Amino acid sequence: MPLPRRNDPASTFRNLDWPTVAIYLIMVFAGMISIYAASYDFDNASMFSADEFSGKQLRWIGLSTALAVIILLIDSRMYETYAYPVYILLIIVLAITPFIAPDIKGSHSWIKIGSFSVQPAEFAKFATALALAKLFSSYHFDLNAKASNYLRALAIIILPIILILLQNETGSALTFVALFFVLYREGMSGLVLFAALFAVIIFVVAVKYTETMIMGMTTGTFSVLILTMLVMTGMTAVYARRYEIGRNLLLGFLFIGIVEYILTLCGIAVPGLIVNIAAISIACTYIAIEAIRLQRPKLYVACATAVLALVFLFSVGAAFDHLQPHQKLRIQVALGIVEDLRSAGYNVNQSKIAIGSGGFFGKGFLNGTQTKLKYVPEQHTDFIFCTIGEEEGFVGALFVTLLFLGLILRVLKIGERQPTTFGRVYAYCVASYFIFHFCINIGMVIGLCPVIGIPLPFFSYGGSSLWGFTILLFILLKIDASRKNVLSY
């Protein structure tokens, strides 16, 4: 019986994951309708007019459809074979972009080609995913085999981040951080993700609670020190597998805290910062002794976590001061430190008003007052979700959420059934991008995250975003459609 051809178009379309294609089509056309609603005014022409944002988006959708078909017709082996050349090409483009791109609101990230502009950072997403998948599919590659493997994976992820930051596009650069979830899926220790989460908590607490003082230090610093002690106690109890060691640590910290409190009540000035750091240092010494006695090297992780937490705590101020003024203001607004409803907080405040006014069923298509009166800037791009929330209400917002949930679950299912490491890693890269974009964009619109300019995939207006995500998704669909041919060899 003859083996099937690797690039048989009939086989590709027969094996295509059509539920994912259906979700994609629903999202892009729902996005076009939302863009029309967001940019509509009473003098507007037809939704399909080339002068309207929705008409322009329809043009991008047509070109994206053609692009998707071309991707499906290309032999799936080409994506793995040319993964590194494509990545290098996009890196070169990213490197020269700041020098040839015009200044648009302080950003040098858009390259003009004729009458339209493209943003290379959007296309760098699929190129980075291909390169990372190619690395993991290398012969006998094991992420945990040696440190150089981690360095190679990190280099692929960090290089585009640096180049995009040089374009003053913080939001686009941050999307590549999502790829660390792929490293976790492929064997990276969960401690890395825990450390990242702990660092975020330290940053938020240290920045937010700086107005009040307690025991000679800010409330934020005091809270981080207490949290560090609790984390040390928990990690020690887990790694030692003996609750009494964790109990001893906890009792020691409580004793020091009670003594500090009593001395403060007695009017005795207590250098709280020094005392608490000394307590953590003594605790680290105790943990190290127990690690030697019990022969459990993992206990050193608790000490390392405490030391790194303290180092990061004292570097937060310098890192925050290094940010641009508008970036600091956006973070302060998001954390509730500053209430700037006329400037940095204006977009989010108006967005929340629009979404809240939509109620359960919404005001109806084209009946949104906040959006029609243009109270929300950028409502057809980064803030498109507020239009959906106002006009379609909770039901419409839930529908969009379920669409993204369905798409992400389909991508993860596709990833788990791949017979090759390349296909699996690429699928998880795609899922990570979608999860990050969806969570950050929605969080930004409802005020849970700082405004950093991340579009909602397939909904926000823009050709570069739509093309980039279409390429990202349909390369995965092509790889998946060819998996049975791979198994036949």
Tab-separated table of C-alpha atoms in Angstrom:
chain	number	residue	atom	x	y	z
A	1	MET	CA	0.000	0.000	0.000
A	2	PRO	CA	1.582	3.344	-1.048
A	3	LEU	CA	2.434	5.842	1.657
A	4	PRO	CA	0.460	9.109	1.604
A	5	ARG	CA	2.190	12.196	0.327
A	6	ARG	CA	3.348	14.578	3.023
A	7	ASN	CA	1.827	17.611	1.285
A	8	ASP	CA	-1.401	16.330	-0.184
A	9	PRO	CA	-3.864	19.314	-0.257
A	10	ALA	CA	-6.878	17.011	-0.190
A	11	SER	CA	-5.501	15.237	2.879
A	12	THR	CA	-4.743	18.578	4.551
A	13	PHE	CA	-8.284	19.891	4.211
A	14	ARG	CA	-9.768	16.521	5.122
A	15	ASN	CA	-7.720	16.334	8.349
A	16	LEU	CA	-8.032	20.020	9.200
A	17	ASP	CA	-9.315	20.818	12.689
A	18	TRP	CA	-12.524	22.437	11.482
A	19	PRO	CA	-13.873	23.377	14.941
A	20	THR	CA	-10.829	25.615	15.391
A	21	VAL	CA	-11.338	27.097	11.923
A	22	ALA	CA	-14.994	27.771	12.777
A	23	ILE	CA	-14.014	29.565	15.997
A	24	TYR	CA	-11.464	31.601	14.048
A	25	LEU	CA	-14.040	32.685	11.440
A	26	ILE	CA	-16.617	33.587	14.089
A	27	MET	CA	-14.046	35.666	15.956
A	28	VAL	CA	-12.746	37.633	12.960
A	29	PHE	CA	-16.239	38.503	11.684
A	30	ALA	CA	-17.501	39.288	15.190
A	31	GLY	CA	-14.426	41.486	15.496
A	32	MET	CA	-15.284	43.328	12.280
A	33	ILE	CA	-18.841	43.973	13.532
A	34	SER	CA	-17.462	45.217	16.863
A	35	ILE	CA	-15.026	47.520	15.070
A	36	TYR	CA	-17.909	48.981	13.059
A	37	ALA	CA	-19.892	49.524	16.259
A	38	ALA	CA	-16.901	51.106	18.003
A	39	SER	CA	-16.171	53.557	15.176
A	40	TYR	CA	-19.789	54.233	14.172
A	41	ASP	CA	-21.301	57.675	14.150
A	42	PHE	CA	-24.480	58.993	12.606
A	43	ASP	CA	-22.738	60.052	9.396
A	44	ASN	CA	-21.127	56.670	8.856
A	45	ALA	CA	-21.380	54.838	5.586
A	46	SER	CA	-21.931	51.101	5.170
A	47	MET	CA	-20.076	48.606	7.316
A	48	PHE	CA	-18.338	47.447	4.148
A	49	SER	CA	-17.217	50.887	3.010
A	50	ALA	CA	-13.486	51.155	2.369
A	51	ASP	CA	-13.517	54.474	4.252
A	52	GLU	CA	-14.610	52.837	7.501
A	53	PHE	CA	-12.421	50.904	9.925
A	54	SER	CA	-14.727	47.912	9.527
A	55	GLY	CA	-14.344	48.022	5.741
A	56	LYS	CA	-10.577	48.192	6.068
A	57	GLN	CA	-10.689	45.310	8.533
A	58	LEU	CA	-12.728	43.302	6.001
A	59	ARG	CA	-9.902	43.824	3.544
A	60	TRP	CA	-7.431	42.520	6.116
A	61	ILE	CA	-9.736	39.555	6.746
A	62	GLY	CA	-9.799	38.744	3.012
A	63	LEU	CA	-6.024	38.907	2.801
A	64	SER	CA	-5.721	36.838	5.988
A	65	THR	CA	-7.988	34.178	4.499
A	66	ALA	CA	-5.810	33.987	1.409
A	67	LEU	CA	-2.748	33.855	3.652
A	68	ALA	CA	-4.299	31.006	5.655
A	69	VAL	CA	-4.946	28.991	2.479
A	70	ILE	CA	-1.355	29.515	1.322
A	71	ILE	CA	-0.051	28.357	4.710
A	72	LEU	CA	-2.167	25.192	4.452
A	73	LEU	CA	-0.820	24.445	0.966
A	74	ILE	CA	2.835	24.639	2.047
A	75	ASP	CA	4.496	21.377	3.066
A	76	SER	CA	4.456	21.199	6.872
A	77	ARG	CA	8.100	20.100	6.869
A	78	MET	CA	9.062	23.535	5.558
A	79	TYR	CA	8.071	25.188	8.830
A	80	GLU	CA	10.486	23.059	10.796
A	81	THR	CA	13.233	23.182	8.168
A	82	TYR	CA	13.219	26.966	7.869
A	83	ALA	CA	12.351	27.811	11.479
A	84	TYR	CA	15.760	29.284	12.276
A	85	PRO	CA	16.133	31.277	9.010
A	86	VAL	CA	12.669	32.801	9.506
A	87	TYR	CA	13.546	33.691	13.098
A	88	ILE	CA	16.864	35.276	12.089
A	89	LEU	CA	15.134	37.263	9.326
A	90	LEU	CA	12.563	38.663	11.764
A	91	ILE	CA	15.294	39.468	14.293
A	92	ILE	CA	17.121	41.472	11.619
A	93	VAL	CA	13.908	43.308	10.750
A	94	LEU	CA	13.278	44.070	14.427
A	95	ALA	CA	16.834	45.365	14.778
A	96	ILE	CA	16.526	47.861	11.906
A	97	THR	CA	12.939	48.918	12.663
A	98	PRO	CA	13.834	51.706	15.170
A	99	PHE	CA	16.074	53.312	12.554
A	100	ILE	CA	13.562	53.351	9.681
A	101	ALA	CA	10.213	53.557	11.481
A	102	PRO	CA	8.581	56.956	12.024
A	103	ASP	CA	7.803	58.255	15.494
A	104	ILE	CA	4.178	57.373	16.311
A	105	LYS	CA	3.219	58.467	19.843
A	106	GLY	CA	6.801	57.905	20.986
A	107	SER	CA	7.068	54.440	19.432
A	108	HIS	CA	9.275	53.433	16.506
A	109	SER	CA	7.648	50.104	15.714
A	110	TRP	CA	5.697	50.600	12.487
A	111	ILE	CA	7.307	50.318	9.051
A	112	LYS	CA	5.522	52.124	6.240
A	113	ILE	CA	5.091	50.120	3.048
A	114	GLY	CA	3.302	52.211	0.455
A	115	SER	CA	-0.034	53.390	1.813
A	116	PHE	CA	-0.110	51.151	4.861
A	117	SER	CA	2.100	50.250	7.807
A	118	VAL	CA	3.124	46.933	9.353
A	119	GLN	CA	4.381	46.138	12.837
A	120	PRO	CA	7.183	43.526	12.681
A	121	ALA	CA	6.708	42.678	16.369
A	122	GLU	CA	3.418	40.942	15.518
A	123	PHE	CA	5.146	38.624	13.038
A	124	ALA	CA	8.025	37.956	15.425
A	125	LYS	CA	5.593	35.955	17.564
A	126	PHE	CA	5.211	33.058	15.150
A	127	ALA	CA	8.909	33.228	14.204
A	128	THR	CA	9.938	32.929	17.869
A	129	ALA	CA	7.479	30.071	18.386
A	130	LEU	CA	8.933	28.216	15.388
A	131	ALA	CA	12.507	28.737	16.601
A	132	LEU	CA	11.670	27.558	20.119
A	133	ALA	CA	9.881	24.488	18.754
A	134	LYS	CA	12.853	23.762	16.483
A	135	LEU	CA	15.244	23.974	19.435
A	136	PHE	CA	13.226	21.552	21.559
A	137	SER	CA	12.913	19.116	18.655
A	138	SER	CA	16.695	19.015	18.201
A	139	TYR	CA	18.308	15.612	18.496
A	140	HIS	CA	18.532	14.526	22.156
A	141	PHE	CA	17.646	18.036	23.395
A	142	ASP	CA	16.653	18.013	27.050
A	143	LEU	CA	16.004	21.309	28.799
A	144	ASN	CA	17.269	20.012	32.142
A	145	ALA	CA	20.271	18.128	30.769
A	146	LYS	CA	22.627	21.083	31.082
A	147	ALA	CA	22.574	24.792	31.817
A	148	SER	CA	23.478	25.731	28.233
A	149	ASN	CA	20.120	24.365	27.056
A	150	TYR	CA	18.345	26.857	29.299
A	151	LEU	CA	20.556	29.630	27.965
A	152	ARG	CA	19.724	28.737	24.362
A	153	ALA	CA	15.981	28.694	25.059
A	154	LEU	CA	16.159	31.955	27.011
A	155	ALA	CA	18.177	33.606	24.239
A	156	ILE	CA	15.473	32.807	21.677
A	157	ILE	CA	12.824	34.373	23.921
A	158	ILE	CA	14.745	37.352	25.297
A	159	LEU	CA	16.326	38.602	22.057
A	160	PRO	CA	13.048	39.810	20.477
A	161	ILE	CA	12.006	41.274	23.847
A	162	ILE	CA	15.124	43.462	23.934
A	163	LEU	CA	14.763	44.574	20.313
A	164	ILE	CA	11.072	45.437	20.745
A	165	LEU	CA	11.801	47.361	23.949
A	166	LEU	CA	14.258	49.444	21.914
A	167	GLN	CA	11.271	50.397	19.751
A	168	ASN	CA	9.548	51.691	22.900
A	169	GLU	CA	6.841	49.006	22.609
A	170	THR	CA	6.636	47.636	26.137
A	171	GLY	CA	3.290	45.896	25.612
A	172	SER	CA	4.386	43.946	22.535
A	173	ALA	CA	7.629	42.963	24.246
A	174	LEU	CA	5.841	41.598	27.299
A	175	THR	CA	3.819	39.124	25.211
A	176	PHE	CA	6.948	37.012	24.710
A	177	VAL	CA	7.121	36.454	28.473
A	178	ALA	CA	4.184	34.068	27.941
A	179	LEU	CA	6.620	31.588	26.368
A	180	PHE	CA	8.019	30.785	29.814
A	181	PHE	CA	4.881	28.674	30.299
A	182	VAL	CA	6.139	26.552	27.389
A	183	LEU	CA	9.434	26.006	29.191
A	184	TYR	CA	7.454	24.875	32.231
A	185	ARG	CA	5.491	22.415	30.068
A	186	GLU	CA	8.760	21.026	28.743
A	187	GLY	CA	10.392	20.398	32.116
A	188	MET	CA	11.338	23.702	33.728
A	189	SER	CA	10.923	23.633	37.499
A	190	GLY	CA	7.723	25.115	38.856
A	191	LEU	CA	9.895	27.055	41.282
A	192	VAL	CA	10.739	29.441	38.456
A	193	LEU	CA	7.079	30.318	37.925
A	194	PHE	CA	6.606	30.565	41.692
A	195	ALA	CA	9.590	32.921	41.901
A	196	ALA	CA	8.128	35.068	39.102
A	197	LEU	CA	4.760	35.235	40.880
A	198	PHE	CA	6.476	36.045	44.185
A	199	ALA	CA	8.463	38.820	42.465
A	200	VAL	CA	5.260	40.335	41.081
A	201	ILE	CA	3.668	40.263	44.539
A	202	ILE	CA	6.748	41.901	46.071
A	203	PHE	CA	6.743	44.613	43.404
A	204	VAL	CA	3.042	45.381	43.820
A	205	VAL	CA	3.133	45.434	47.622
A	206	ALA	CA	6.383	47.410	47.820
A	207	VAL	CA	5.172	50.030	45.314
A	208	LYS	CA	1.589	50.308	46.543
A	209	TYR	CA	2.107	50.624	50.301
A	210	THR	CA	4.655	53.394	50.667
A	211	GLU	CA	2.606	56.110	52.352
A	212	THR	CA	2.473	54.742	55.909
A	213	MET	CA	5.335	53.701	58.189
A	214	ILE	CA	5.626	50.937	60.752
A	215	MET	CA	8.663	50.209	62.925
A	216	GLY	CA	10.811	52.595	60.903
A	217	MET	CA	9.976	51.153	57.474
A	218	THR	CA	7.188	51.470	54.930
A	219	THR	CA	4.147	49.255	55.283
A	220	GLY	CA	5.045	47.672	51.949
A	221	THR	CA	8.532	46.690	53.120
A	222	PHE	CA	7.138	45.349	56.396
A	223	SER	CA	4.507	43.285	54.540
A	224	VAL	CA	7.093	41.805	52.172
A	225	LEU	CA	9.341	40.805	55.082
A	226	ILE	CA	6.436	39.054	56.826
A	227	LEU	CA	5.447	37.330	53.580
A	228	THR	CA	9.052	36.193	53.049
A	229	MET	CA	9.104	34.649	56.519
A	230	LEU	CA	5.881	32.755	55.826
A	231	VAL	CA	7.168	31.494	52.458
A	232	MET	CA	10.411	30.351	54.111
A	233	THR	CA	8.436	28.499	56.771
A	234	GLY	CA	6.197	26.752	54.255
A	235	MET	CA	9.013	25.740	51.912
A	236	THR	CA	11.105	24.439	54.816
A	237	ALA	CA	8.253	22.311	56.151
A	238	VAL	CA	7.625	20.841	52.681
A	239	TYR	CA	11.244	20.135	51.755
A	240	ALA	CA	12.252	18.881	55.199
A	241	ARG	CA	9.194	16.609	55.365
A	242	ARG	CA	9.128	17.318	59.088
A	243	TYR	CA	6.533	19.720	60.405
A	244	GLU	CA	8.480	20.418	63.593
A	245	ILE	CA	11.202	22.278	61.676
A	246	GLY	CA	8.629	24.545	60.082
A	247	ARG	CA	6.958	24.910	63.478
A	248	ASN	CA	10.241	26.006	65.069
A	249	LEU	CA	10.768	28.635	62.384
A	250	LEU	CA	7.245	29.972	62.765
A	251	LEU	CA	7.528	30.143	66.570
A	252	GLY	CA	10.868	31.933	66.255
A	253	PHE	CA	9.412	34.563	63.908
A	254	LEU	CA	6.383	35.002	66.178
A	255	PHE	CA	8.598	35.455	69.239
A	256	ILE	CA	10.649	38.177	67.523
A	257	GLY	CA	7.477	39.892	66.333
A	258	ILE	CA	5.941	39.888	69.805
A	259	VAL	CA	9.131	41.309	71.337
A	260	GLU	CA	9.224	44.066	68.703
A	261	TYR	CA	5.596	44.937	69.375
A	262	ILE	CA	6.060	45.069	73.160
A	263	LEU	CA	9.152	47.273	72.861
A	264	THR	CA	7.256	49.608	70.542
A	265	LEU	CA	4.381	49.884	73.036
A	266	CYS	CA	6.928	50.745	75.720
A	267	GLY	CA	8.154	53.663	73.618
A	268	ILE	CA	11.469	52.044	72.743
A	269	ALA	CA	12.550	52.727	69.169
A	270	VAL	CA	13.020	49.437	67.352
A	271	PRO	CA	15.010	49.319	64.077
A	272	GLY	CA	12.430	46.991	62.577
A	273	LEU	CA	14.147	46.587	59.215
A	274	ILE	CA	17.448	45.514	60.765
A	275	VAL	CA	15.771	43.216	63.292
A	276	ASN	CA	13.664	41.450	60.669
A	277	ILE	CA	16.565	40.999	58.269
A	278	ALA	CA	18.601	39.596	61.166
A	279	ALA	CA	15.730	37.203	61.963
A	280	ILE	CA	15.663	35.981	58.369
A	281	SER	CA	19.447	35.549	58.416
A	282	ILE	CA	19.269	33.463	61.614
A	283	ALA	CA	16.481	31.408	60.065
A	284	CYS	CA	18.628	30.745	56.984
A	285	THR	CA	21.448	29.541	59.237
A	286	TYR	CA	19.056	27.219	61.070
A	287	ILE	CA	17.725	25.853	57.757
A	288	ALA	CA	21.265	25.259	56.463
A	289	ILE	CA	22.152	23.289	59.634
A	290	GLU	CA	19.025	21.158	59.239
A	291	ALA	CA	19.811	20.613	55.551
A	292	ILE	CA	23.195	19.177	56.516
A	293	ARG	CA	21.780	17.113	59.384
A	294	LEU	CA	18.924	15.642	57.358
A	295	GLN	CA	20.911	15.513	54.102
A	296	ARG	CA	18.198	17.388	52.222
A	297	PRO	CA	19.859	19.856	49.816
A	298	LYS	CA	16.457	21.132	48.694
A	299	LEU	CA	16.202	23.035	51.967
A	300	TYR	CA	18.723	25.477	50.558
A	301	VAL	CA	16.002	26.574	48.126
A	302	ALA	CA	14.141	28.177	51.047
A	303	CYS	CA	17.273	30.145	51.971
A	304	ALA	CA	17.884	31.174	48.362
A	305	THR	CA	14.262	32.299	48.013
A	306	ALA	CA	14.556	34.513	51.097
A	307	VAL	CA	17.834	36.072	49.945
A	308	LEU	CA	16.531	36.757	46.442
A	309	ALA	CA	13.310	38.199	47.871
A	310	LEU	CA	15.297	40.668	49.973
A	311	VAL	CA	17.529	41.624	47.047
A	312	PHE	CA	14.510	42.160	44.817
A	313	LEU	CA	12.703	44.129	47.525
A	314	PHE	CA	15.516	46.663	47.802
A	315	SER	CA	15.867	46.909	44.027
A	316	VAL	CA	12.158	47.602	43.421
A	317	GLY	CA	12.538	51.306	44.125
A	318	ALA	CA	15.401	51.675	41.656
A	319	ALA	CA	13.558	49.631	39.027
A	320	PHE	CA	10.379	51.671	39.455
A	321	ASP	CA	12.271	54.966	39.238
A	322	HIS	CA	13.897	53.739	36.009
A	323	LEU	CA	10.512	53.512	34.252
A	324	GLN	CA	9.245	56.260	31.973
A	325	PRO	CA	6.960	58.803	33.695
A	326	HIS	CA	3.880	57.640	31.768
A	327	GLN	CA	4.669	54.003	32.636
A	328	LYS	CA	4.981	54.813	36.339
A	329	LEU	CA	1.724	56.758	36.236
A	330	ARG	CA	-0.130	53.876	34.552
A	331	ILE	CA	1.108	51.430	37.190
A	332	GLN	CA	0.144	53.813	39.992
A	333	VAL	CA	-3.327	54.245	38.503
A	334	ALA	CA	-3.767	50.472	38.089
A	335	LEU	CA	-2.696	49.896	41.711
A	336	GLY	CA	-5.007	52.610	42.996
A	337	ILE	CA	-2.145	54.783	44.260
A	338	VAL	CA	-3.083	57.705	42.004
A	339	GLU	CA	-6.565	58.584	40.773
A	340	ASP	CA	-5.931	60.405	37.505
A	341	LEU	CA	-9.310	60.368	35.777
A	342	ARG	CA	-8.375	63.090	33.302
A	343	SER	CA	-5.111	61.639	32.048
A	344	ALA	CA	-3.590	58.195	32.649
A	345	GLY	CA	-6.743	56.796	34.270
A	346	TYR	CA	-9.181	58.331	31.791
A	347	ASN	CA	-9.305	55.437	29.322
A	348	VAL	CA	-9.852	52.778	31.969
A	349	ASN	CA	-12.424	54.828	33.872
A	350	GLN	CA	-14.492	55.474	30.733
A	351	SER	CA	-14.107	51.829	29.702
A	352	LYS	CA	-15.453	50.614	33.054
A	353	ILE	CA	-18.371	53.053	32.790
A	354	ALA	CA	-19.173	51.717	29.305
A	355	ILE	CA	-19.027	48.066	30.359
A	356	GLY	CA	-21.005	48.708	33.553
A	357	SER	CA	-23.717	50.609	31.696
A	358	GLY	CA	-24.269	47.630	29.400
A	359	GLY	CA	-25.878	45.595	32.146
A	360	PHE	CA	-26.845	41.998	31.465
A	361	PHE	CA	-28.150	42.186	27.885
A	362	GLY	CA	-26.512	45.429	26.758
A	363	LYS	CA	-27.936	48.552	25.150
A	364	GLY	CA	-28.211	46.983	21.725
A	365	PHE	CA	-26.155	47.110	18.554
A	366	LEU	CA	-25.069	50.681	17.730
A	367	ASN	CA	-26.913	52.018	20.792
A	368	GLY	CA	-23.931	52.439	23.119
A	369	THR	CA	-23.658	55.989	24.403
A	370	GLN	CA	-20.098	55.911	25.745
A	371	THR	CA	-18.751	54.475	22.518
A	372	LYS	CA	-20.898	56.513	20.123
A	373	LEU	CA	-19.949	59.750	21.846
A	374	LYS	CA	-16.257	58.728	21.666
A	375	TYR	CA	-15.651	58.883	25.404
A	376	VAL	CA	-13.306	55.885	25.227
A	377	PRO	CA	-10.119	56.532	23.193
A	378	GLU	CA	-8.746	53.670	21.071
A	379	GLN	CA	-12.069	51.862	21.429
A	380	HIS	CA	-11.727	50.162	18.033
A	381	THR	CA	-8.254	48.795	18.861
A	382	ASP	CA	-7.004	47.993	22.372
A	383	PHE	CA	-10.314	48.875	24.085
A	384	ILE	CA	-12.630	47.021	21.704
A	385	PHE	CA	-13.943	44.875	24.564
A	386	CYS	CA	-15.665	47.865	26.189
A	387	THR	CA	-17.814	48.288	23.045
A	388	ILE	CA	-18.871	44.653	23.301
A	389	GLY	CA	-19.625	45.046	27.010
A	390	GLU	CA	-21.718	48.177	26.514
A	391	GLU	CA	-23.766	47.117	23.495
A	392	GLU	CA	-24.040	43.358	24.108
A	393	GLY	CA	-23.782	43.421	27.898
A	394	PHE	CA	-22.704	40.559	30.106
A	395	VAL	CA	-24.077	38.067	27.575
A	396	GLY	CA	-21.871	39.416	24.781
A	397	ALA	CA	-18.808	39.614	27.033
A	398	LEU	CA	-19.425	36.036	28.159
A	399	PHE	CA	-19.766	34.917	24.538
A	400	VAL	CA	-16.391	36.442	23.653
A	401	THR	CA	-14.830	34.850	26.743
A	402	LEU	CA	-16.228	31.442	25.785
A	403	LEU	CA	-14.879	31.863	22.248
A	404	PHE	CA	-11.375	32.434	23.579
A	405	LEU	CA	-11.731	29.619	26.083
A	406	GLY	CA	-12.847	27.301	23.292
A	407	LEU	CA	-9.974	28.368	21.042
A	408	ILE	CA	-7.357	27.921	23.776
A	409	LEU	CA	-8.704	24.497	24.754
A	410	ARG	CA	-8.714	23.392	21.099
A	411	VAL	CA	-5.105	24.539	20.690
A	412	LEU	CA	-4.066	22.669	23.835
A	413	LYS	CA	-5.873	19.548	22.610
A	414	ILE	CA	-4.090	19.849	19.256
A	415	GLY	CA	-0.788	20.195	21.085
A	416	GLU	CA	-1.292	17.072	23.172
A	417	ARG	CA	-2.043	14.875	20.160
A	418	GLN	CA	1.047	15.864	18.193
A	419	PRO	CA	3.418	12.964	17.439
A	420	THR	CA	6.451	15.273	17.278
A	421	THR	CA	8.100	17.516	19.833
A	422	PHE	CA	8.143	20.312	17.271
A	423	GLY	CA	4.363	20.257	16.871
A	424	ARG	CA	3.687	20.001	20.595
A	425	VAL	CA	5.997	22.852	21.592
A	426	TYR	CA	4.698	25.079	18.803
A	427	ALA	CA	1.102	24.419	19.903
A	428	TYR	CA	1.892	25.411	23.469
A	429	CYS	CA	3.566	28.587	22.213
A	430	VAL	CA	0.353	29.460	20.346
A	431	ALA	CA	-1.792	28.747	23.426
A	432	SER	CA	0.508	30.829	25.636
A	433	TYR	CA	0.257	33.839	23.319
A	434	PHE	CA	-3.552	33.657	23.233
A	435	ILE	CA	-3.850	33.235	27.009
A	436	PHE	CA	-1.529	36.180	27.664
A	437	HIS	CA	-3.214	38.511	25.159
A	438	PHE	CA	-6.719	37.677	26.327
A	439	CYS	CA	-5.995	37.971	30.061
A	440	ILE	CA	-3.928	41.162	29.833
A	441	ASN	CA	-6.251	42.924	27.363
A	442	ILE	CA	-9.400	42.177	29.366
A	443	GLY	CA	-7.587	43.001	32.601
A	444	MET	CA	-6.437	46.288	31.085
A	445	VAL	CA	-9.936	47.243	29.917
A	446	ILE	CA	-11.554	46.575	33.303
A	447	GLY	CA	-8.737	48.171	35.304
A	448	LEU	CA	-7.012	45.091	36.726
A	449	CYS	CA	-3.798	45.618	34.718
A	450	PRO	CA	-1.873	48.726	33.646
A	451	VAL	CA	-2.649	50.016	30.152
A	452	ILE	CA	0.216	48.660	28.041
A	453	GLY	CA	-1.314	48.547	24.556
A	454	ILE	CA	-1.997	44.868	23.916
A	455	PRO	CA	-4.701	44.103	21.303
A	456	LEU	CA	-7.481	41.541	21.670
A	457	PRO	CA	-6.678	38.845	19.051
A	458	PHE	CA	-9.024	38.811	16.019
A	459	PHE	CA	-11.199	41.578	17.543
A	460	SER	CA	-8.996	44.671	17.716
A	461	TYR	CA	-8.587	46.641	14.501
A	462	GLY	CA	-5.278	46.211	12.702
A	463	GLY	CA	-3.832	44.293	9.790
A	464	SER	CA	-0.532	43.390	11.442
A	465	SER	CA	-2.239	41.884	14.489
A	466	LEU	CA	-4.748	39.934	12.403
A	467	TRP	CA	-2.106	38.656	9.994
A	468	GLY	CA	0.276	37.756	12.799
A	469	PHE	CA	-2.286	35.721	14.731
A	470	THR	CA	-3.622	34.128	11.532
A	471	ILE	CA	-0.147	32.946	10.565
A	472	LEU	CA	0.470	31.756	14.122
A	473	LEU	CA	-2.748	29.710	14.229
A	474	PHE	CA	-2.792	28.283	10.705
A	475	ILE	CA	0.801	27.049	10.831
A	476	LEU	CA	-0.353	25.004	13.822
A	477	LEU	CA	-3.408	23.760	11.902
A	478	LYS	CA	-1.188	22.730	8.989
A	479	ILE	CA	1.210	20.859	11.294
A	480	ASP	CA	-1.769	19.158	12.948
A	481	ALA	CA	-3.385	18.227	9.637
A	482	SER	CA	-0.149	16.512	8.563
A	483	ARG	CA	0.332	14.514	11.752
A	484	LYS	CA	-1.248	11.335	10.322
A	485	ASN	CA	1.204	11.434	7.454
A	486	VAL	CA	4.026	11.642	9.992
A	487	LEU	CA	2.680	8.578	11.784
A	488	SER	CA	2.527	6.648	8.499
A	489	TYR	CA	6.323	6.614	8.144
